[in-house]
């Protein structure tokens, strides 16, 4: 039952994302049919630079619906249930998460907050607590199984002792518009450290695939040039907006 | 840090829900304007029985979009984080949940699974574990505060030890279409016992306000007359569908 | 087959909207249960001014999810199919619209664009065109009925001649977060005149019920203090943002 | 201004859709991390037959959320505004549609309903009406331009005469769960003929890519084995459900 480490993998994304966003946006203003233009977008006959400039101007104008046509699917492990409970609050997305009912938690791994890791006394206290929870889980599971509640039935109730720190794994898909919103909220220094680390990792992966869109993505301040969080919550990286 | 009990309150709902559903549905097929009909719906000049029959026939046909115009807002306490993590997976809904960052968890209450309550040894083990977690939370919080991380900063990390059983409170709003879907999944005997209890409580409250719609709501089998869960998962209350 | 006039009626809204938003937001940060606070919110023991200030600060911070708990339901007539095709692109909403299949279009009314009304020649041309379409609809419907396609079957095909101007009626429900987004886009001078008129009418009705939230709603510029639409599209009412 | 013909092209889809659905579903029940399994899914080390059987059993059970991870993007032309107004009512989807404001409608094409095409008198009446509308559009546009309303400004108002039959073009993206729902409603014989033709074309394209999922997709009756539409609306292809 050791501590675990964040790992985010990009499983899949819509192919030719730049051209697809370009095509979708062009269809709104073009008298022809983008399906006829599509081969010339893929071949580069319509230059990628032109496509990229167009997408950049879309981003600038704030009219973002065409970017919805492109989705990214990630798999994450080494994340806590505390993180995923926040994550799944983002409703324009799809999730498939490891079940604490169907997967036995007897040897659960856990996420260790850095501030606790840095304080030896807190770390000892945390590790002791995790070990105690593991013991309780296994004991309760065995007692429930002795009552005739096997497998999922005993996991389902024994799981009530598992900590927020318990590791979970999740597959998630978001379209680019939802991703941009996710990054605005979760790459912000106000976001909880764990989900911020995950958001940063996702943003890196997105930038690798579609730099034309994600280069300027991130916390709201990156795009606005000022911090909209107010005096009480600002991290100070950008100036507050002058009223 | 005692155990807690489920409590679900109906804070608000769209007024005159039967008439509103009736009006919305009528607008689809009516050559006039339902706003002109509206006063006669409220006064009962168009009889409630007629409105109810109409809504019943809508339900029967499976064309449910007009019921979306009516929403219910509930407040729940005595529910675990295990429950709310499942709950917020229902995406066509709005949630405002008690924060483990801004609210101190030093004296958290917890939800006790009935199967554990019924087994004295398991109960003792569970209560001991909850007490141990409470001690760890307070110790770690004090140690982090001594490091200069006050308030939300220490709660945010100390919370990693809190159990899935930890009580939370949540305000939630769903429209009737989303509620019918929620009840289909969560009133089913396959659903986890805790969220089933909450769904049953919500359904009771909905029936009190709008019996015309919710009388036949509940698990899918209630509407279908057979169990669609398959041989492996059926509870046996309704026969399986014959293929 | 005369021209028609916009009419927007508020059929229903979540009761006690200010208190409900306040309660939902408080639940996030409060250690108790808002259901226990609820009677004191309704009675005014917790002053409405305090509730309003709180909601205003929520608006300011941009963390808008608690306003989702409150919904408004409108009925609109005197709107064109051109308008509703734009309207229903707002996906976080519920719609029940008059069917051109089940409702006979033989004596359809139409929406007259003001710029056409102001030009006598264009007006005459427009009215002549509407009359011609009405004749064609009735003739085609009669011919299809003579082929044995009665009622909905003939409406469904005859409707292909009906103009974008043809009047429709619609019942729509949006929660406050979706409404604020709708007003940002559709109260903007860049929006098409007809949907802007409808948005303005809806905003007036919202302000009458919940001025604490909707006083500062409207086009994005009202909230931002600058125009985000760029040099090419700005109406000039607010200065462009300096880069 | 001739009549036009339906054309639906598949622009893009999530790559390796079968394996992605399999991986997402497996993550829910698997103690490991599907990212580690992913290469073996792509290489066929875990056989495609096994993946297909698993997806089939998912479909059978009705627990469809893992299929959301896969999206399809189509481009359609030769479709009417009557069709797209229905189409965009499907809210779990993304749309980019040709604008009647930014694209000049002076030489619009139109969709001709088959029942009208089969009746020579109705056909003549329809074609005459389309020609008349074209004349009116061009005249009104010229008159508005003479008033100083150029380009988009004149299109925006002249479009009010354009018929529901007027051709439009649209790029649309839906995930597989939304597609299955779309096919249930729109491949049904009760659906309007034009959107049924489009749905059938989309389903064919989906079957070509992911037969394991879409083989049994289509109208509800195909899956249920009975018609749920009731005595009044059934097409007779499948028996009604016995009550």
PDB file of N, CA and C in Angstrom, chain C residues 117-203:
ATOM      1  N   UNK C 117     -39.969  46.843 -43.645  1.00  0.00           N
ATOM      2  CA  UNK C 117     -41.170  47.647 -43.378  1.00  0.00           C
ATOM      3  C   UNK C 117     -40.943  49.120 -43.726  1.00  0.00           C
ATOM      4  N   UNK C 118     -39.695  49.561 -43.543  1.00  0.00           N
ATOM      5  CA  UNK C 118     -39.388  50.978 -43.771  1.00  0.00           C
ATOM      6  C   UNK C 118     -39.237  51.335 -45.248  1.00  0.00           C
ATOM      7  N   UNK C 119     -39.121  50.331 -46.114  1.00  0.00           N
ATOM      8  CA  UNK C 119     -38.906  50.571 -47.546  1.00  0.00           C
ATOM      9  C   UNK C 119     -40.164  50.141 -48.296  1.00  0.00           C
ATOM     10  N   UNK C 120     -40.993  51.083 -48.769  1.00  0.00           N
ATOM     11  CA  UNK C 120     -42.307  50.726 -49.325  1.00  0.00           C
ATOM     12  C   UNK C 120     -42.220  49.713 -50.465  1.00  0.00           C
ATOM     13  N   UNK C 121     -41.191  49.839 -51.320  1.00  0.00           N
ATOM     14  CA  UNK C 121     -41.082  48.879 -52.421  1.00  0.00           C
ATOM     15  C   UNK C 121     -40.755  47.471 -51.897  1.00  0.00           C
ATOM     16  N   UNK C 122     -39.801  47.436 -50.975  1.00  0.00           N
ATOM     17  CA  UNK C 122     -39.424  46.138 -50.413  1.00  0.00           C
ATOM     18  C   UNK C 122     -40.609  45.528 -49.664  1.00  0.00           C
ATOM     19  N   UNK C 123     -41.355  46.376 -48.975  1.00  0.00           N
ATOM     20  CA  UNK C 123     -42.527  45.899 -48.235  1.00  0.00           C
ATOM     21  C   UNK C 123     -43.550  45.268 -49.175  1.00  0.00           C
ATOM     22  N   UNK C 124     -43.828  45.964 -50.272  1.00  0.00           N
ATOM     23  CA  UNK C 124     -44.799  45.438 -51.233  1.00  0.00           C
ATOM     24  C   UNK C 124     -44.320  44.099 -51.787  1.00  0.00           C
ATOM     25  N   UNK C 125     -43.047  44.039 -52.098  1.00  0.00           N
ATOM     26  CA  UNK C 125     -42.468  42.802 -52.637  1.00  0.00           C
ATOM     27  C   UNK C 125     -42.565  41.665 -51.627  1.00  0.00           C
ATOM     28  N   UNK C 126     -42.299  42.006 -50.371  1.00  0.00           N
ATOM     29  CA  UNK C 126     -42.336  41.013 -49.298  1.00  0.00           C
ATOM     30  C   UNK C 126     -43.754  40.475 -49.109  1.00  0.00           C
ATOM     31  N   UNK C 127     -44.716  41.411 -49.059  1.00  0.00           N
ATOM     32  CA  UNK C 127     -46.105  40.992 -48.820  1.00  0.00           C
ATOM     33  C   UNK C 127     -46.622  40.150 -49.986  1.00  0.00           C
ATOM     34  N   UNK C 128     -46.225  40.546 -51.190  1.00  0.00           N
ATOM     35  CA  UNK C 128     -46.630  39.770 -52.362  1.00  0.00           C
ATOM     36  C   UNK C 128     -46.057  38.348 -52.291  1.00  0.00           C
ATOM     37  N   UNK C 129     -44.807  38.272 -51.860  1.00  0.00           N
ATOM     38  CA  UNK C 129     -44.159  36.964 -51.746  1.00  0.00           C
ATOM     39  C   UNK C 129     -44.864  36.114 -50.701  1.00  0.00           C
ATOM     40  N   UNK C 130     -45.195  36.703 -49.552  1.00  0.00           N
ATOM     41  CA  UNK C 130     -45.896  35.952 -48.495  1.00  0.00           C
ATOM     42  C   UNK C 130     -47.234  35.423 -49.011  1.00  0.00           C
ATOM     43  N   UNK C 131     -47.944  36.287 -49.744  1.00  0.00           N
ATOM     44  CA  UNK C 131     -49.249  35.867 -50.276  1.00  0.00           C
ATOM     45  C   UNK C 131     -49.068  34.715 -51.263  1.00  0.00           C
ATOM     46  N   UNK C 132     -48.043  34.820 -52.093  1.00  0.00           N
ATOM     47  CA  UNK C 132     -47.787  33.755 -53.063  1.00  0.00           C
ATOM     48  C   UNK C 132     -47.448  32.433 -52.387  1.00  0.00           C
ATOM     49  N   UNK C 133     -46.694  32.519 -51.316  1.00  0.00           N
ATOM     50  CA  UNK C 133     -46.348  31.304 -50.575  1.00  0.00           C
ATOM     51  C   UNK C 133     -47.601  30.683 -49.950  1.00  0.00           C
ATOM     52  N   UNK C 134     -48.455  31.536 -49.402  1.00  0.00           N
ATOM     53  CA  UNK C 134     -49.703  31.034 -48.817  1.00  0.00           C
ATOM     54  C   UNK C 134     -50.528  30.291 -49.864  1.00  0.00           C
ATOM     55  N   UNK C 135     -50.650  30.877 -51.064  1.00  0.00           N
ATOM     56  CA  UNK C 135     -51.384  30.211 -52.148  1.00  0.00           C
ATOM     57  C   UNK C 135     -50.758  28.854 -52.470  1.00  0.00           C
ATOM     58  N   UNK C 136     -49.442  28.853 -52.597  1.00  0.00           N
ATOM     59  CA  UNK C 136     -48.753  27.608 -52.958  1.00  0.00           C
ATOM     60  C   UNK C 136     -48.966  26.543 -51.891  1.00  0.00           C
ATOM     61  N   UNK C 137     -48.868  26.954 -50.608  1.00  0.00           N
ATOM     62  CA  UNK C 137     -49.056  25.995 -49.507  1.00  0.00           C
ATOM     63  C   UNK C 137     -50.428  25.348 -49.610  1.00  0.00           C
ATOM     64  N   UNK C 138     -51.451  26.177 -49.759  1.00  0.00           N
ATOM     65  CA  UNK C 138     -52.822  25.646 -49.795  1.00  0.00           C
ATOM     66  C   UNK C 138     -53.040  24.748 -51.018  1.00  0.00           C
ATOM     67  N   UNK C 139     -52.514  25.177 -52.169  1.00  0.00           N
ATOM     68  CA  UNK C 139     -52.670  24.357 -53.383  1.00  0.00           C
ATOM     69  C   UNK C 139     -51.966  23.005 -53.236  1.00  0.00           C
ATOM     70  N   UNK C 140     -50.727  23.047 -52.773  1.00  0.00           N
ATOM     71  CA  UNK C 140     -49.953  21.797 -52.651  1.00  0.00           C
ATOM     72  C   UNK C 140     -50.598  20.877 -51.616  1.00  0.00           C
ATOM     73  N   UNK C 141     -51.043  21.456 -50.520  1.00  0.00           N
ATOM     74  CA  UNK C 141     -51.719  20.653 -49.483  1.00  0.00           C
ATOM     75  C   UNK C 141     -52.958  19.966 -50.063  1.00  0.00           C
ATOM     76  N   UNK C 142     -53.748  20.711 -50.846  1.00  0.00           N
ATOM     77  CA  UNK C 142     -54.953  20.126 -51.439  1.00  0.00           C
ATOM     78  C   UNK C 142     -54.583  19.010 -52.421  1.00  0.00           C
ATOM     79  N   UNK C 143     -53.546  19.233 -53.203  1.00  0.00           N
ATOM     80  CA  UNK C 143     -53.135  18.211 -54.185  1.00  0.00           C
ATOM     81  C   UNK C 143     -52.630  16.946 -53.492  1.00  0.00           C
ATOM     82  N   UNK C 144     -51.883  17.116 -52.393  1.00  0.00           N
ATOM     83  CA  UNK C 144     -51.391  15.955 -51.661  1.00  0.00           C
ATOM     84  C   UNK C 144     -52.538  15.221 -50.971  1.00  0.00           C
ATOM     85  N   UNK C 145     -53.480  15.984 -50.452  1.00  0.00           N
ATOM     86  CA  UNK C 145     -54.642  15.339 -49.821  1.00  0.00           C
ATOM     87  C   UNK C 145     -55.438  14.559 -50.852  1.00  0.00           C
ATOM     88  N   UNK C 146     -55.522  15.097 -52.070  1.00  0.00           N
ATOM     89  CA  UNK C 146     -56.209  14.369 -53.149  1.00  0.00           C
ATOM     90  C   UNK C 146     -55.473  13.070 -53.479  1.00  0.00           C
ATOM     91  N   UNK C 147     -54.179  13.040 -53.182  1.00  0.00           N
ATOM     92  CA  UNK C 147     -53.394  11.805 -53.355  1.00  0.00           C
ATOM     93  C   UNK C 147     -53.561  10.855 -52.172  1.00  0.00           C
ATOM     94  N   UNK C 148     -54.384  11.259 -51.208  1.00  0.00           N
ATOM     95  CA  UNK C 148     -54.624  10.379 -50.077  1.00  0.00           C
ATOM     96  C   UNK C 148     -53.731  10.664 -48.876  1.00  0.00           C
ATOM     97  N   UNK C 149     -53.005  11.767 -48.890  1.00  0.00           N
ATOM     98  CA  UNK C 149     -52.133  12.112 -47.757  1.00  0.00           C
ATOM     99  C   UNK C 149     -52.833  13.183 -46.920  1.00  0.00           C
ATOM    100  N   UNK C 150     -53.545  12.746 -45.907  1.00  0.00           N
ATOM    101  CA  UNK C 150     -54.357  13.695 -45.145  1.00  0.00           C
ATOM    102  C   UNK C 150     -53.575  14.291 -43.976  1.00  0.00           C
ATOM    103  N   UNK C 151     -54.072  15.429 -43.483  1.00  0.00           N
ATOM    104  CA  UNK C 151     -53.605  16.019 -42.230  1.00  0.00           C
ATOM    105  C   UNK C 151     -52.102  16.208 -42.153  1.00  0.00           C
ATOM    106  N   UNK C 152     -51.489  15.602 -41.105  1.00  0.00           N
ATOM    107  CA  UNK C 152     -50.065  15.769 -40.848  1.00  0.00           C
ATOM    108  C   UNK C 152     -49.219  15.386 -42.058  1.00  0.00           C
ATOM    109  N   UNK C 153     -49.651  14.378 -42.783  1.00  0.00           N
ATOM    110  CA  UNK C 153     -48.892  13.902 -43.932  1.00  0.00           C
ATOM    111  C   UNK C 153     -48.759  14.979 -45.021  1.00  0.00           C
ATOM    112  N   UNK C 154     -49.841  15.735 -45.237  1.00  0.00           N
ATOM    113  CA  UNK C 154     -49.745  16.786 -46.263  1.00  0.00           C
ATOM    114  C   UNK C 154     -49.089  18.052 -45.707  1.00  0.00           C
ATOM    115  N   UNK C 155     -49.380  18.381 -44.430  1.00  0.00           N
ATOM    116  CA  UNK C 155     -48.709  19.541 -43.815  1.00  0.00           C
ATOM    117  C   UNK C 155     -47.190  19.392 -43.895  1.00  0.00           C
ATOM    118  N   UNK C 156     -46.748  18.178 -43.581  1.00  0.00           N
ATOM    119  CA  UNK C 156     -45.325  17.890 -43.457  1.00  0.00           C
ATOM    120  C   UNK C 156     -44.559  18.221 -44.741  1.00  0.00           C
ATOM    121  N   UNK C 157     -45.200  17.987 -45.885  1.00  0.00           N
ATOM    122  CA  UNK C 157     -44.525  18.272 -47.146  1.00  0.00           C
ATOM    123  C   UNK C 157     -44.834  19.679 -47.666  1.00  0.00           C
ATOM    124  N   UNK C 158     -46.093  20.119 -47.496  1.00  0.00           N
ATOM    125  CA  UNK C 158     -46.450  21.479 -47.954  1.00  0.00           C
ATOM    126  C   UNK C 158     -45.604  22.525 -47.221  1.00  0.00           C
ATOM    127  N   UNK C 159     -45.256  22.229 -45.983  1.00  0.00           N
ATOM    128  CA  UNK C 159     -44.468  23.180 -45.174  1.00  0.00           C
ATOM    129  C   UNK C 159     -43.137  23.551 -45.819  1.00  0.00           C
ATOM    130  N   UNK C 160     -42.659  22.747 -46.757  1.00  0.00           N
ATOM    131  CA  UNK C 160     -41.367  23.068 -47.374  1.00  0.00           C
ATOM    132  C   UNK C 160     -41.389  24.420 -48.095  1.00  0.00           C
ATOM    133  N   UNK C 161     -42.574  24.907 -48.455  1.00  0.00           N
ATOM    134  CA  UNK C 161     -42.631  26.233 -49.096  1.00  0.00           C
ATOM    135  C   UNK C 161     -42.702  27.369 -48.081  1.00  0.00           C
ATOM    136  N   UNK C 162     -43.035  27.057 -46.819  1.00  0.00           N
ATOM    137  CA  UNK C 162     -43.213  28.137 -45.837  1.00  0.00           C
ATOM    138  C   UNK C 162     -41.912  28.914 -45.645  1.00  0.00           C
ATOM    139  N   UNK C 163     -42.043  30.227 -45.449  1.00  0.00           N
ATOM    140  CA  UNK C 163     -40.834  31.057 -45.353  1.00  0.00           C
ATOM    141  C   UNK C 163     -40.197  30.998 -43.967  1.00  0.00           C
ATOM    142  N   UNK C 164     -38.929  31.406 -43.903  1.00  0.00           N
ATOM    143  CA  UNK C 164     -38.277  31.599 -42.606  1.00  0.00           C
ATOM    144  C   UNK C 164     -39.061  32.575 -41.746  1.00  0.00           C
ATOM    145  N   UNK C 165     -39.793  33.496 -42.389  1.00  0.00           N
ATOM    146  CA  UNK C 165     -40.575  34.497 -41.663  1.00  0.00           C
ATOM    147  C   UNK C 165     -41.796  33.921 -40.968  1.00  0.00           C
ATOM    148  N   UNK C 166     -42.195  32.702 -41.327  1.00  0.00           N
ATOM    149  CA  UNK C 166     -43.436  32.135 -40.785  1.00  0.00           C
ATOM    150  C   UNK C 166     -43.412  32.134 -39.272  1.00  0.00           C
ATOM    151  N   UNK C 167     -44.535  32.582 -38.694  1.00  0.00           N
ATOM    152  CA  UNK C 167     -44.608  32.642 -37.241  1.00  0.00           C
ATOM    153  C   UNK C 167     -44.600  31.246 -36.639  1.00  0.00           C
ATOM    154  N   UNK C 168     -43.963  31.153 -35.483  1.00  0.00           N
ATOM    155  CA  UNK C 168     -44.034  29.940 -34.682  1.00  0.00           C
ATOM    156  C   UNK C 168     -44.252  30.356 -33.244  1.00  0.00           C
ATOM    157  N   UNK C 169     -44.587  29.390 -32.417  1.00  0.00           N
ATOM    158  CA  UNK C 169     -44.756  29.650 -30.980  1.00  0.00           C
ATOM    159  C   UNK C 169     -43.917  28.623 -30.239  1.00  0.00           C
ATOM    160  N   UNK C 170     -43.376  29.002 -29.098  1.00  0.00           N
ATOM    161  CA  UNK C 170     -42.445  28.120 -28.395  1.00  0.00           C
ATOM    162  C   UNK C 170     -42.497  28.383 -26.897  1.00  0.00           C
ATOM    163  N   UNK C 171     -42.415  27.310 -26.136  1.00  0.00           N
ATOM    164  CA  UNK C 171     -42.243  27.396 -24.681  1.00  0.00           C
ATOM    165  C   UNK C 171     -40.799  27.021 -24.394  1.00  0.00           C
ATOM    166  N   UNK C 172     -40.107  27.828 -23.606  1.00  0.00           N
ATOM    167  CA  UNK C 172     -38.701  27.540 -23.337  1.00  0.00           C
ATOM    168  C   UNK C 172     -38.364  27.771 -21.882  1.00  0.00           C
ATOM    169  N   UNK C 173     -37.490  26.942 -21.370  1.00  0.00           N
ATOM    170  CA  UNK C 173     -37.013  27.039 -19.990  1.00  0.00           C
ATOM    171  C   UNK C 173     -35.497  27.090 -19.995  1.00  0.00           C
ATOM    172  N   UNK C 174     -34.959  28.053 -19.281  1.00  0.00           N
ATOM    173  CA  UNK C 174     -33.505  28.117 -19.095  1.00  0.00           C
ATOM    174  C   UNK C 174     -33.237  28.395 -17.628  1.00  0.00           C
ATOM    175  N   UNK C 175     -32.145  27.840 -17.124  1.00  0.00           N
ATOM    176  CA  UNK C 175     -31.730  28.243 -15.785  1.00  0.00           C
ATOM    177  C   UNK C 175     -30.965  29.570 -15.878  1.00  0.00           C
ATOM    178  N   UNK C 176     -30.718  30.186 -14.733  1.00  0.00           N
ATOM    179  CA  UNK C 176     -30.157  31.547 -14.750  1.00  0.00           C
ATOM    180  C   UNK C 176     -28.761  31.602 -15.365  1.00  0.00           C
ATOM    181  N   UNK C 177     -27.985  30.550 -15.206  1.00  0.00           N
ATOM    182  CA  UNK C 177     -26.644  30.579 -15.791  1.00  0.00           C
ATOM    183  C   UNK C 177     -26.738  30.565 -17.309  1.00  0.00           C
ATOM    184  N   UNK C 178     -27.639  29.736 -17.820  1.00  0.00           N
ATOM    185  CA  UNK C 178     -27.834  29.675 -19.254  1.00  0.00           C
ATOM    186  C   UNK C 178     -28.443  30.982 -19.760  1.00  0.00           C
ATOM    187  N   UNK C 179     -29.348  31.569 -18.974  1.00  0.00           N
ATOM    188  CA  UNK C 179     -29.936  32.861 -19.353  1.00  0.00           C
ATOM    189  C   UNK C 179     -28.869  33.949 -19.435  1.00  0.00           C
ATOM    190  N   UNK C 180     -27.969  33.986 -18.456  1.00  0.00           N
ATOM    191  CA  UNK C 180     -26.917  35.012 -18.478  1.00  0.00           C
ATOM    192  C   UNK C 180     -26.058  34.863 -19.733  1.00  0.00           C
ATOM    193  N   UNK C 181     -25.761  33.626 -20.105  1.00  0.00           N
ATOM    194  CA  UNK C 181     -25.010  33.370 -21.331  1.00  0.00           C
ATOM    195  C   UNK C 181     -25.819  33.788 -22.561  1.00  0.00           C
ATOM    196  N   UNK C 182     -27.104  33.446 -22.544  1.00  0.00           N
ATOM    197  CA  UNK C 182     -27.986  33.815 -23.657  1.00  0.00           C
ATOM    198  C   UNK C 182     -28.012  35.339 -23.837  1.00  0.00           C
ATOM    199  N   UNK C 183     -28.142  36.055 -22.739  1.00  0.00           N
ATOM    200  CA  UNK C 183     -28.193  37.518 -22.822  1.00  0.00           C
ATOM    201  C   UNK C 183     -26.845  38.080 -23.299  1.00  0.00           C
ATOM    202  N   UNK C 184     -25.747  37.475 -22.847  1.00  0.00           N
ATOM    203  CA  UNK C 184     -24.425  37.952 -23.306  1.00  0.00           C
ATOM    204  C   UNK C 184     -24.330  37.937 -24.827  1.00  0.00           C
ATOM    205  N   UNK C 185     -24.834  36.858 -25.419  1.00  0.00           N
ATOM    206  CA  UNK C 185     -24.722  36.723 -26.870  1.00  0.00           C
ATOM    207  C   UNK C 185     -25.834  37.453 -27.611  1.00  0.00           C
ATOM    208  N   UNK C 186     -27.049  37.395 -27.093  1.00  0.00           N
ATOM    209  CA  UNK C 186     -28.194  37.814 -27.895  1.00  0.00           C
ATOM    210  C   UNK C 186     -28.655  39.239 -27.592  1.00  0.00           C
ATOM    211  N   UNK C 187     -28.222  39.838 -26.501  1.00  0.00           N
ATOM    212  CA  UNK C 187     -28.501  41.259 -26.287  1.00  0.00           C
ATOM    213  C   UNK C 187     -27.422  42.129 -26.920  1.00  0.00           C
ATOM    214  N   UNK C 188     -26.399  41.509 -27.455  1.00  0.00           N
ATOM    215  CA  UNK C 188     -25.315  42.244 -28.119  1.00  0.00           C
ATOM    216  C   UNK C 188     -25.846  42.833 -29.428  1.00  0.00           C
ATOM    217  N   UNK C 189     -25.377  44.022 -29.786  1.00  0.00           N
ATOM    218  CA  UNK C 189     -25.813  44.668 -31.026  1.00  0.00           C
ATOM    219  C   UNK C 189     -25.426  43.837 -32.262  1.00  0.00           C
ATOM    220  N   UNK C 190     -24.489  42.921 -32.105  1.00  0.00           N
ATOM    221  CA  UNK C 190     -24.118  42.051 -33.227  1.00  0.00           C
ATOM    222  C   UNK C 190     -25.178  40.988 -33.488  1.00  0.00           C
ATOM    223  N   UNK C 191     -25.996  40.693 -32.473  1.00  0.00           N
ATOM    224  CA  UNK C 191     -27.020  39.654 -32.650  1.00  0.00           C
ATOM    225  C   UNK C 191     -28.038  40.131 -33.675  1.00  0.00           C
ATOM    226  N   UNK C 192     -28.703  39.170 -34.308  1.00  0.00           N
ATOM    227  CA  UNK C 192     -29.735  39.498 -35.287  1.00  0.00           C
ATOM    228  C   UNK C 192     -30.859  40.250 -34.568  1.00  0.00           C
ATOM    229  N   UNK C 193     -31.474  41.223 -35.231  1.00  0.00           N
ATOM    230  CA  UNK C 193     -32.419  42.120 -34.555  1.00  0.00           C
ATOM    231  C   UNK C 193     -33.579  41.392 -33.889  1.00  0.00           C
ATOM    232  N   UNK C 194     -34.065  40.307 -34.521  1.00  0.00           N
ATOM    233  CA  UNK C 194     -35.273  39.688 -33.983  1.00  0.00           C
ATOM    234  C   UNK C 194     -34.992  38.952 -32.673  1.00  0.00           C
ATOM    235  N   UNK C 195     -33.899  38.173 -32.655  1.00  0.00           N
ATOM    236  CA  UNK C 195     -33.605  37.439 -31.424  1.00  0.00           C
ATOM    237  C   UNK C 195     -33.120  38.419 -30.346  1.00  0.00           C
ATOM    238  N   UNK C 196     -32.540  39.555 -30.764  1.00  0.00           N
ATOM    239  CA  UNK C 196     -32.160  40.566 -29.771  1.00  0.00           C
ATOM    240  C   UNK C 196     -33.409  41.152 -29.104  1.00  0.00           C
ATOM    241  N   UNK C 197     -34.446  41.382 -29.903  1.00  0.00           N
ATOM    242  CA  UNK C 197     -35.694  41.909 -29.322  1.00  0.00           C
ATOM    243  C   UNK C 197     -36.282  40.903 -28.335  1.00  0.00           C
ATOM    244  N   UNK C 198     -36.229  39.633 -28.691  1.00  0.00           N
ATOM    245  CA  UNK C 198     -36.765  38.613 -27.789  1.00  0.00           C
ATOM    246  C   UNK C 198     -35.912  38.529 -26.517  1.00  0.00           C
ATOM    247  N   UNK C 199     -34.594  38.558 -26.686  1.00  0.00           N
ATOM    248  CA  UNK C 199     -33.695  38.507 -25.520  1.00  0.00           C
ATOM    249  C   UNK C 199     -33.934  39.708 -24.609  1.00  0.00           C
ATOM    250  N   UNK C 200     -34.105  40.881 -25.201  1.00  0.00           N
ATOM    251  CA  UNK C 200     -34.365  42.077 -24.391  1.00  0.00           C
ATOM    252  C   UNK C 200     -35.668  41.922 -23.595  1.00  0.00           C
ATOM    253  N   UNK C 201     -36.692  41.360 -24.263  1.00  0.00           N
ATOM    254  CA  UNK C 201     -37.976  41.158 -23.571  1.00  0.00           C
ATOM    255  C   UNK C 201     -37.834  40.150 -22.434  1.00  0.00           C
ATOM    256  N   UNK C 202     -37.076  39.104 -22.673  1.00  0.00           N
ATOM    257  CA  UNK C 202     -36.854  38.106 -21.617  1.00  0.00           C
ATOM    258  C   UNK C 202     -36.070  38.715 -20.456  1.00  0.00           C
ATOM    259  N   UNK C 203     -35.077  39.520 -20.787  1.00  0.00           N
ATOM    260  CA  UNK C 203     -34.268  40.146 -19.741  1.00  0.00           C
ATOM    261  C   UNK C 203     -35.116  41.076 -18.880  1.00  0.00           C
TER     262      UNK C 203
END
